[in-house]
PDB file of C-alpha atoms in Angstrom:
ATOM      1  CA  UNK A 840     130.512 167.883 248.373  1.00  0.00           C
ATOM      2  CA  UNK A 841     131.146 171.387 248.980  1.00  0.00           C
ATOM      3  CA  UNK A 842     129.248 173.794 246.344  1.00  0.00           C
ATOM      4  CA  UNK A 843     132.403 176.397 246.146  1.00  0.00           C
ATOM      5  CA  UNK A 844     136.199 175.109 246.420  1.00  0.00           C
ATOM      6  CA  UNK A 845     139.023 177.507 247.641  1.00  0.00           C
ATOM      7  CA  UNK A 846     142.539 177.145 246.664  1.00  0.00           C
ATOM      8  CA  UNK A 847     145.458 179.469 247.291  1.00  0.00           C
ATOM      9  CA  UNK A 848     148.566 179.669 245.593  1.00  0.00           C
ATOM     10  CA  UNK A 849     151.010 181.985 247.165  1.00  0.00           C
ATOM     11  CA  UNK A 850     149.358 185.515 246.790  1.00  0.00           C
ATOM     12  CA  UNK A 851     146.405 184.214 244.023  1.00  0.00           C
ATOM     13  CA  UNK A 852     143.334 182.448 245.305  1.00  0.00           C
ATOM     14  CA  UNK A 853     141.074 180.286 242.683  1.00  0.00           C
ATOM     15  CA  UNK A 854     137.242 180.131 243.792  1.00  0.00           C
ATOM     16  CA  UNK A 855     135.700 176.888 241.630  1.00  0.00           C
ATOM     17  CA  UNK A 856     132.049 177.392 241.578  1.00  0.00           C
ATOM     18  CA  UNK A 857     131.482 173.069 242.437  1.00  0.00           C
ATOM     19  CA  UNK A 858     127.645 171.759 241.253  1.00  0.00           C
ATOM     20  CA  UNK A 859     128.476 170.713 237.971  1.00  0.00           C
ATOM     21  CA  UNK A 860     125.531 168.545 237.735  1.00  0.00           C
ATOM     22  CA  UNK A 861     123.598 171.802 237.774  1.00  0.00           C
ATOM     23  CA  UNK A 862     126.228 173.592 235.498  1.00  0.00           C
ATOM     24  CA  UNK A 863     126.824 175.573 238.557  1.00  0.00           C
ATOM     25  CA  UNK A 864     123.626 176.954 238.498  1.00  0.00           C
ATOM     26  CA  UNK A 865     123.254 178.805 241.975  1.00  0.00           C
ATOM     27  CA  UNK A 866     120.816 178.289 244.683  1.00  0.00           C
ATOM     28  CA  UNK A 867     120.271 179.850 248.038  1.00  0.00           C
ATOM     29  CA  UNK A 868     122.788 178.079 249.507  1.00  0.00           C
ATOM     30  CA  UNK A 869     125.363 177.829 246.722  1.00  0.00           C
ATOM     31  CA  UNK A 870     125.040 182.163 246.543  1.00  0.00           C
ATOM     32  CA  UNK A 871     125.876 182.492 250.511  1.00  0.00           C
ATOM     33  CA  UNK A 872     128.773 180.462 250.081  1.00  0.00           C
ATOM     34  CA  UNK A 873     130.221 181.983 247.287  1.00  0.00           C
ATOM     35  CA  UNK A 874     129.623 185.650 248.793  1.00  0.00           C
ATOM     36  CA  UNK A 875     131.587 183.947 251.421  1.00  0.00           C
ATOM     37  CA  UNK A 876     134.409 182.633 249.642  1.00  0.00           C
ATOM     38  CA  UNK A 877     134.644 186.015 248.812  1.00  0.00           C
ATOM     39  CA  UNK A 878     134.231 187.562 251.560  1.00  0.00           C
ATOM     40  CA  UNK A 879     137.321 185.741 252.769  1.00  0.00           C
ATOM     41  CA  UNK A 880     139.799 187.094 249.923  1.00  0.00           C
ATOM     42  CA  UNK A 881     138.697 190.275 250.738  1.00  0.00           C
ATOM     43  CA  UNK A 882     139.613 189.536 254.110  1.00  0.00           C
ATOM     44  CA  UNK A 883     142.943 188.240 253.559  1.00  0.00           C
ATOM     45  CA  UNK A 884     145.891 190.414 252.709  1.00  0.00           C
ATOM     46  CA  UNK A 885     148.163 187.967 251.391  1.00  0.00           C
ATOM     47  CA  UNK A 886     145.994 187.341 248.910  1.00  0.00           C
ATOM     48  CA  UNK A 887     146.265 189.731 245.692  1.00  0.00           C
ATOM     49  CA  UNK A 888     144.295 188.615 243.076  1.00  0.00           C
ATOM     50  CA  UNK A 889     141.369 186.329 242.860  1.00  0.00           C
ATOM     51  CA  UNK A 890     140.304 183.579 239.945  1.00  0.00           C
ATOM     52  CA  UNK A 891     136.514 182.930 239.303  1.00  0.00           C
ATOM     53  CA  UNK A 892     136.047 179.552 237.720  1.00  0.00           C
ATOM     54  CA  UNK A 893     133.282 176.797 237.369  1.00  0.00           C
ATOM     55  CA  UNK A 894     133.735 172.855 237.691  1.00  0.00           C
ATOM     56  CA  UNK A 895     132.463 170.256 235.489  1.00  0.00           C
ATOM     57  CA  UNK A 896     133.525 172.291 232.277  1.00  0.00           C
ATOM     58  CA  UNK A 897     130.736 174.938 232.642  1.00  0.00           C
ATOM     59  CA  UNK A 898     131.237 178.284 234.174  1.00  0.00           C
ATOM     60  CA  UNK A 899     127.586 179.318 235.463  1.00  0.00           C
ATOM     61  CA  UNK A 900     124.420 178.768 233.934  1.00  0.00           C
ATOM     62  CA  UNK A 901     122.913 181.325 236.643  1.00  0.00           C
ATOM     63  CA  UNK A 902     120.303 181.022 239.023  1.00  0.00           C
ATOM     64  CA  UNK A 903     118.745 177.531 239.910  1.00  0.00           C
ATOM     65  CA  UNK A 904     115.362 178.312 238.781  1.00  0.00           C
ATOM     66  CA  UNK A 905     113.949 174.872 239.983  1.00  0.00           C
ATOM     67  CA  UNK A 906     113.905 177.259 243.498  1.00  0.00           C
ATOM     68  CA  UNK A 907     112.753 180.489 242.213  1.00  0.00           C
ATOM     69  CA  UNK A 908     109.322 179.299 243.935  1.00  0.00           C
ATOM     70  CA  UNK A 909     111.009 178.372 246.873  1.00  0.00           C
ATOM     71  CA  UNK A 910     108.714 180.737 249.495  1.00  0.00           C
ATOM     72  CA  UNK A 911     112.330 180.638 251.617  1.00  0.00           C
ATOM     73  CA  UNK A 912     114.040 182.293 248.661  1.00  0.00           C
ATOM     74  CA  UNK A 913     110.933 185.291 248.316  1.00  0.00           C
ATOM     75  CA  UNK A 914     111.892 186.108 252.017  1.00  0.00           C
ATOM     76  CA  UNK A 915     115.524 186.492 251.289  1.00  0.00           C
ATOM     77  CA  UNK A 916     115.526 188.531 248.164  1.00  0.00           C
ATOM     78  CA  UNK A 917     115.783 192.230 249.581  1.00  0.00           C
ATOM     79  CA  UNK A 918     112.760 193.711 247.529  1.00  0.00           C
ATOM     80  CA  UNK A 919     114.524 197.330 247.441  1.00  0.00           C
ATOM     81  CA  UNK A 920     117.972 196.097 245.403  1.00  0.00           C
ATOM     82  CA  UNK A 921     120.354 196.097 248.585  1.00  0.00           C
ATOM     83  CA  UNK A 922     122.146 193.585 250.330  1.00  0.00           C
ATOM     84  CA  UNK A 923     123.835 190.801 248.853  1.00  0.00           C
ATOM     85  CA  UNK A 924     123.053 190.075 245.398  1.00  0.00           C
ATOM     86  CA  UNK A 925     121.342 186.737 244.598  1.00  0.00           C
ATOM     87  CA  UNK A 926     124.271 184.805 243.183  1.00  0.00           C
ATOM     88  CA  UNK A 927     125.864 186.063 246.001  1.00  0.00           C
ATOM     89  CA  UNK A 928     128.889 188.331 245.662  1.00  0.00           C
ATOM     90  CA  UNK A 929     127.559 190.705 242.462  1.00  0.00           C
ATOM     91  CA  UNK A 930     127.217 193.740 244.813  1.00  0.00           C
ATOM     92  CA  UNK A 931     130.427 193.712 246.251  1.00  0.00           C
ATOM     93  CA  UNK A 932     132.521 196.428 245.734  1.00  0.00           C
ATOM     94  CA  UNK A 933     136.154 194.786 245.568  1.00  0.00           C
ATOM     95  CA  UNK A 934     139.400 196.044 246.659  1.00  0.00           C
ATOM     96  CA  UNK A 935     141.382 193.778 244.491  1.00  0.00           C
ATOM     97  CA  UNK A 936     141.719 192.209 240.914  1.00  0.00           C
ATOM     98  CA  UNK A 937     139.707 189.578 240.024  1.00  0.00           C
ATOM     99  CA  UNK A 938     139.601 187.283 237.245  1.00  0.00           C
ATOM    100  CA  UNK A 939     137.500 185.299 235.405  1.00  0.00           C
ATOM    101  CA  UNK A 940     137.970 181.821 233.448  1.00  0.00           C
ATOM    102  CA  UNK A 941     135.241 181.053 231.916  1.00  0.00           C
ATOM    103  CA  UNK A 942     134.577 177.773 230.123  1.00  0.00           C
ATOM    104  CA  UNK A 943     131.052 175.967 228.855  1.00  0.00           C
ATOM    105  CA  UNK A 944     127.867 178.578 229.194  1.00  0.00           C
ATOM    106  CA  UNK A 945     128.064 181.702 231.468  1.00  0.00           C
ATOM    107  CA  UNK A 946     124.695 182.886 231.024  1.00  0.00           C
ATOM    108  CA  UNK A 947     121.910 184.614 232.501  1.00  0.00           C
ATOM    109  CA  UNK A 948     123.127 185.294 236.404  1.00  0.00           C
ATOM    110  CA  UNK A 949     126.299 183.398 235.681  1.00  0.00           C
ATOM    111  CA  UNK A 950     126.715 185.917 232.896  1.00  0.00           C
ATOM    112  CA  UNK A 951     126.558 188.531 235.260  1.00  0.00           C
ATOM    113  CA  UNK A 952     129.180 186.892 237.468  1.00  0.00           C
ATOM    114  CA  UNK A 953     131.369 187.440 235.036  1.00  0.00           C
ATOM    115  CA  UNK A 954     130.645 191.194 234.571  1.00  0.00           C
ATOM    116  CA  UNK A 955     131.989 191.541 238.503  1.00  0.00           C
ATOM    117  CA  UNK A 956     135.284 190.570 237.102  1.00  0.00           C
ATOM    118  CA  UNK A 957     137.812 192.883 236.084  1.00  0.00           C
ATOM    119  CA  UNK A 958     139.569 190.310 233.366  1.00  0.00           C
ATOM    120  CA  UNK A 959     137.247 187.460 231.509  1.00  0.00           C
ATOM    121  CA  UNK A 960     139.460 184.839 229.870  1.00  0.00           C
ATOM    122  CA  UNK A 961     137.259 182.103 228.173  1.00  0.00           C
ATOM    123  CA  UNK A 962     137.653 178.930 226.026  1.00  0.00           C
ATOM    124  CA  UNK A 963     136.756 179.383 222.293  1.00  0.00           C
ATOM    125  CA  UNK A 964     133.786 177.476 222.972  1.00  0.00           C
ATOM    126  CA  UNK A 965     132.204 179.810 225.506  1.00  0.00           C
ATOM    127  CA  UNK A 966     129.035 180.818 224.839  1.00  0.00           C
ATOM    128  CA  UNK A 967     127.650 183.930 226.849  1.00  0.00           C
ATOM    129  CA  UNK A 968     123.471 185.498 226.810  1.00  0.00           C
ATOM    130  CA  UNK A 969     120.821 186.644 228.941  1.00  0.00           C
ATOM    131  CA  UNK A 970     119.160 183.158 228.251  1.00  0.00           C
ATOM    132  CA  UNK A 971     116.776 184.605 231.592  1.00  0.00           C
ATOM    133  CA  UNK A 972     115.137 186.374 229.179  1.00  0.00           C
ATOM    134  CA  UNK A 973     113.364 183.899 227.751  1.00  0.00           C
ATOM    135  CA  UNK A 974     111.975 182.496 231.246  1.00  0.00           C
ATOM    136  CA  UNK A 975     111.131 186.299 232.689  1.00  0.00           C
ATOM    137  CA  UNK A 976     113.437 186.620 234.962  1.00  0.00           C
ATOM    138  CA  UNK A 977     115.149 189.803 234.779  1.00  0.00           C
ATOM    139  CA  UNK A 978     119.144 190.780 235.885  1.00  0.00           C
ATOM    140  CA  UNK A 979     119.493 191.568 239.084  1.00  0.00           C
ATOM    141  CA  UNK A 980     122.392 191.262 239.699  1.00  0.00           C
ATOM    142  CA  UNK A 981     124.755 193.794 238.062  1.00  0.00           C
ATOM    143  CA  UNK A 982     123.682 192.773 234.496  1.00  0.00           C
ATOM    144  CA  UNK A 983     121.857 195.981 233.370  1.00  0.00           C
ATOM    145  CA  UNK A 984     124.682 198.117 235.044  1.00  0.00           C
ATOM    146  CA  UNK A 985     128.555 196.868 234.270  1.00  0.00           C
ATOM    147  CA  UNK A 986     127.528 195.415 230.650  1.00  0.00           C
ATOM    148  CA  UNK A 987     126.530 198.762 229.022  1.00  0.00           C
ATOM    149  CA  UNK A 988     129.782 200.134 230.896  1.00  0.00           C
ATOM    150  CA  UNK A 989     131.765 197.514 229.412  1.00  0.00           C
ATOM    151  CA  UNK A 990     130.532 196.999 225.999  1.00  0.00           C
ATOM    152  CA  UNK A 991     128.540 200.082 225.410  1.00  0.00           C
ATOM    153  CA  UNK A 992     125.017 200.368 225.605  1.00  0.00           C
ATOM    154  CA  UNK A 993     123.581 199.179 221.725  1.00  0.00           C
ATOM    155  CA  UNK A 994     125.599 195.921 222.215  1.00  0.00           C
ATOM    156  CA  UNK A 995     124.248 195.476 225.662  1.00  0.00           C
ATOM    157  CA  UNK A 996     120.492 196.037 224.892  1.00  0.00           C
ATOM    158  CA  UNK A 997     121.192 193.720 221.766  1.00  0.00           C
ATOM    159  CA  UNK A 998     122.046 191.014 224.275  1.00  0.00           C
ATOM    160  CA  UNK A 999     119.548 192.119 226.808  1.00  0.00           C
ATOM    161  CA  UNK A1000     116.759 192.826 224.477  1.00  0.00           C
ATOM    162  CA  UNK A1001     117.333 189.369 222.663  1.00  0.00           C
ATOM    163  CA  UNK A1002     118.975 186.894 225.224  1.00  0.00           C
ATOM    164  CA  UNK A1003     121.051 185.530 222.135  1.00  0.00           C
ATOM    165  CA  UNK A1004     124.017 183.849 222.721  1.00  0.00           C
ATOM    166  CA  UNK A1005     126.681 184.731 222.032  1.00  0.00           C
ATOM    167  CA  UNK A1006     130.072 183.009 220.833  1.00  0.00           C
ATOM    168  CA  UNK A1007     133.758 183.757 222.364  1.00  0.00           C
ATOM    169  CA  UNK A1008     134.717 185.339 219.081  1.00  0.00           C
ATOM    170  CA  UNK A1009     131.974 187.613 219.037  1.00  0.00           C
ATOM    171  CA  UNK A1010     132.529 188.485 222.404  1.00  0.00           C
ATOM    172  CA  UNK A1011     136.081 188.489 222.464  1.00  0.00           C
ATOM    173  CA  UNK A1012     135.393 191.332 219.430  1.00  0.00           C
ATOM    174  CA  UNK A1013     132.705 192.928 221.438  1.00  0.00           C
ATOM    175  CA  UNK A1014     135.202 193.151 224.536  1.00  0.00           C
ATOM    176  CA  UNK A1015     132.759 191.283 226.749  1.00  0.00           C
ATOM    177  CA  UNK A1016     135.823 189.050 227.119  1.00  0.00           C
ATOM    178  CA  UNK A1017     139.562 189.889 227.161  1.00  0.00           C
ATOM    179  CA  UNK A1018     141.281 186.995 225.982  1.00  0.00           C
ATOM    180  CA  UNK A1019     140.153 183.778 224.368  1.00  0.00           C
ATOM    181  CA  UNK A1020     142.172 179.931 224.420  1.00  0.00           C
ATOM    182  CA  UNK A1021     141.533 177.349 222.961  1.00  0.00           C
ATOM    183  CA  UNK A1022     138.931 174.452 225.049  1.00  0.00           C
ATOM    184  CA  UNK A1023     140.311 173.907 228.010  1.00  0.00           C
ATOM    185  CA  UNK A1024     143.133 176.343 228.784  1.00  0.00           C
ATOM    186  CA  UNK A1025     141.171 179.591 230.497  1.00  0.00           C
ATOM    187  CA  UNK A1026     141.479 178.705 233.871  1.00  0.00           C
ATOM    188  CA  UNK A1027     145.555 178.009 233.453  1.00  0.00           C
ATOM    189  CA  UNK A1028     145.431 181.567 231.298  1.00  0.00           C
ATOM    190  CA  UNK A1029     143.634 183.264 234.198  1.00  0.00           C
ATOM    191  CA  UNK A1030     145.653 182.078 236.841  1.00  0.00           C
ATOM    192  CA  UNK A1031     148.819 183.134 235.118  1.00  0.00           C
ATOM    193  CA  UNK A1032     147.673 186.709 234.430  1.00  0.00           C
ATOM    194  CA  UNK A1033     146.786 186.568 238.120  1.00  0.00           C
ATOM    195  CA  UNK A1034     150.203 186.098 238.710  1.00  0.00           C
ATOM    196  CA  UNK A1035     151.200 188.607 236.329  1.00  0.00           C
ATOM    197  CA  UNK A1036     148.901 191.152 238.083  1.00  0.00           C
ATOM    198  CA  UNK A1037     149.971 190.254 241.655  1.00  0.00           C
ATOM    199  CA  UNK A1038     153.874 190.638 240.872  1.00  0.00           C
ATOM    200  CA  UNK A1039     153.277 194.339 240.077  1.00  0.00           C
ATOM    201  CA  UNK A1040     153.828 196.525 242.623  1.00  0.00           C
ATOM    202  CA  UNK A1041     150.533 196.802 244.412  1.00  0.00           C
ATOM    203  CA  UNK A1042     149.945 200.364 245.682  1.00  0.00           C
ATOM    204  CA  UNK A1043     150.273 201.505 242.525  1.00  0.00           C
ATOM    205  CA  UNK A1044     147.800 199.440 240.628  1.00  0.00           C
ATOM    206  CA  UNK A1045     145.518 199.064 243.280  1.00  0.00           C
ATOM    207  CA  UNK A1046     145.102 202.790 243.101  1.00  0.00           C
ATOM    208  CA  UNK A1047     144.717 202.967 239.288  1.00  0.00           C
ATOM    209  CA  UNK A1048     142.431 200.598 239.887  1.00  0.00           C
ATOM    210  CA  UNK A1049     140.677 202.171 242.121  1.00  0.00           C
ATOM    211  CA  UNK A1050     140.955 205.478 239.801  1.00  0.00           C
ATOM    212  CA  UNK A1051     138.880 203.762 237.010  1.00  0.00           C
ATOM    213  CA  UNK A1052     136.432 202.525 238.444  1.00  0.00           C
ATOM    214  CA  UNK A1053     135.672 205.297 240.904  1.00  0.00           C
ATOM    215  CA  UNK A1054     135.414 207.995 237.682  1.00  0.00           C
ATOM    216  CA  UNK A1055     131.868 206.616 236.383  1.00  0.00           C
ATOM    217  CA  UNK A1056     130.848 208.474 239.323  1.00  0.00           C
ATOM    218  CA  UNK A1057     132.524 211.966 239.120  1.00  0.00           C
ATOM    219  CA  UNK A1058     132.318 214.901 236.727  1.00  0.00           C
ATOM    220  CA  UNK A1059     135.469 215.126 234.391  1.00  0.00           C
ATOM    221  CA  UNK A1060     137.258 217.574 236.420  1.00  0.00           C
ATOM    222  CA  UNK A1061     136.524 216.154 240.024  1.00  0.00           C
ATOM    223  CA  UNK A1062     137.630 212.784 238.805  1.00  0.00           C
ATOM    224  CA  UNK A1063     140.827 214.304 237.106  1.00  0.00           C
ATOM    225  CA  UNK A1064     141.889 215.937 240.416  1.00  0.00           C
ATOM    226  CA  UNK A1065     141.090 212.516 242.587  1.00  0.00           C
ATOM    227  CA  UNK A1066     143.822 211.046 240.181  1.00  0.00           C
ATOM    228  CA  UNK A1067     146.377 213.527 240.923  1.00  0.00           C
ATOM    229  CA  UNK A1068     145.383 213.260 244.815  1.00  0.00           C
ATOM    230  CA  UNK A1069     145.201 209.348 245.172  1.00  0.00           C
ATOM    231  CA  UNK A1070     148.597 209.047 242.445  1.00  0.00           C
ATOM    232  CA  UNK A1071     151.120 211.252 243.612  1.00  0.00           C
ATOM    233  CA  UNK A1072     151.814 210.042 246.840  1.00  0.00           C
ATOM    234  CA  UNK A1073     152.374 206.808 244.909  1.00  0.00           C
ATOM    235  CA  UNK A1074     155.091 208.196 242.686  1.00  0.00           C
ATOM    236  CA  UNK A1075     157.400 209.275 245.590  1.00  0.00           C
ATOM    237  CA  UNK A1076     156.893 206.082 247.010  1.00  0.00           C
ATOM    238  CA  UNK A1077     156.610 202.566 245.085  1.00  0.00           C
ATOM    239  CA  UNK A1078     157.490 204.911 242.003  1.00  0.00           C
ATOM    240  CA  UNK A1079     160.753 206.336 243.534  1.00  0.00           C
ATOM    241  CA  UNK A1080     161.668 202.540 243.812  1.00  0.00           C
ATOM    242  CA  UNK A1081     160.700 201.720 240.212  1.00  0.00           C
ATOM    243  CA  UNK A1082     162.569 204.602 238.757  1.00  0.00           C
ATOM    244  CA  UNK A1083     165.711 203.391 240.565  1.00  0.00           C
ATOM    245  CA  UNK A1084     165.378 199.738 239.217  1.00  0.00           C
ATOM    246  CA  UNK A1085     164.759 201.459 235.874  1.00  0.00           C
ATOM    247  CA  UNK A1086     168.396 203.965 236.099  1.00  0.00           C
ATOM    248  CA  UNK A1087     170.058 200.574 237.202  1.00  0.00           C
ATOM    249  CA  UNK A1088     168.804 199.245 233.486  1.00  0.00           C
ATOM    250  CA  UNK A1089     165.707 197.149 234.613  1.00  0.00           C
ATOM    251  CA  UNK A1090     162.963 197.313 231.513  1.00  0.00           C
ATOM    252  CA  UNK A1091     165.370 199.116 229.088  1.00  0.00           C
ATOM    253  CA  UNK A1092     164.245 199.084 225.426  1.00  0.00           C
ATOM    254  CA  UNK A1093     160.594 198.192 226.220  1.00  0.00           C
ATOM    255  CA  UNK A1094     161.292 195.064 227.662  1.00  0.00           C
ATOM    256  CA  UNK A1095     158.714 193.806 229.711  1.00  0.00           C
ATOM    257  CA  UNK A1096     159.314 193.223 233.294  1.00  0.00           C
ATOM    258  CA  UNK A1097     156.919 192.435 236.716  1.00  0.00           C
TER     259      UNK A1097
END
């Protein structure tokens, strides 16, 4: 049985992290494929937007530590940070949405899975924490980086410092997550929001996208400018469009339209 699943629909792809008898907990060979997986969105221009989900009613209880003292896995962790991370894709820097649905635990490295994502949608009986805390293993893999940026750093280093968990409704309040359902219904939640997001027009988000997440990096003024720069030629092309569908009475009256 295949440790990662890939199915497309249209212009979404869903990537089903598939040990469930290990509540996806990754190993070596589990991380490679997922990276992968991917790998292979990234490579595939029909595809728009990608959904991150686990099997077996977990999302990722992180790294398979019944391996750590594998003398294999030693040789493959890059000692300096670089490479691939070791759950596999958590170093990437993606060109496109992705989304993650997030049922059971997503702890530890699975927690920091999640983090790569640009949307979290979980089941109300989610639970989230650095549970590697407890066994000394630190986060490498994104952890100590995108969750101060997301929630701010004295709610991260209360979850880092502690390895807690930490319910949906906490997190949901927090904004570790973005939107919570009730058991059951994240992964059909994600996958329509996927939709949502790949029905837009795409230069246009793709560079706002781009945009926010490039600004951690710049002074104020310097990422203000790279706005203008990267935006404008956007508004005289998929915006001229939009503003014609708009003067023909598309999205009048705030109505909401893809």
């Amino acid at each position: 049985m295949p440790s990662i699943l890939f199915e497309t629909d249209r212009s979404i792809c869903t990537i089903t992290m598939n040990r469930p008898h290990k509540r996806n907990a990754v190993d070596r060979l589990m991380a490679d494929e997922l990276h992968q997986a991917f790998e292979r969105f990234e490579g595939d221009a029909s595809l728009k937007v990608a959904v991150l989900t686990g099997a077996g009613g977990n999302f990722c209880a992180g790294a398979d530590l019944t391996a750590i003292s594998d003398p294999a896995l030693r040789n493959e962790l890059d000692a300096d940070g670089g490479g691939s991370g070791p759950m596999g894709p958590t170093r990437m820097a993606l060109s496109k949405p992705l989304v993650a649905a997030i049922n059971g635990c997503a702890v530890a490295g699975g927690l920091e899975l999640a983090l790569l994502a640009d949307l979290r949608v979980a089941d109300d009986d989610a639970v989230f924490g650095v549970f590697c805390r407890r066994w000394g293993v630190p986060l490498i893999d994104g952890g100590t980086v995108r969750l101060p940026r997301l929630i701010g750093m004295g709610r991260a280093l209360d979850l880092i410092l502690t390895g807690r968990p930490v319910a949906a409704a906490e997190a949901l309040d927090m904004g570790l997550i973005n939107r919570s359902t009730p058991a059951g219904g994240a992964l059909l939640v994600a996958q329509d929001l996927a939709r949502q997001i790949a029905g837009f027009p795409q230069q246009c988000m793709l560079t706002d996208r781009h945009s926010a997440y490039e600004q951690w990096d710049l002074p104020l003024a310097e990422a203000l400018r790279r706005e203008g720069a990267h935006g404008v030629p956007i508004v005289f092309g998929e915006g001229e469009d939009g503003a014609s569908r708009f003067t023909l009475g598309a999205g009048r009256h705030g109505r909401f339209v893809g």
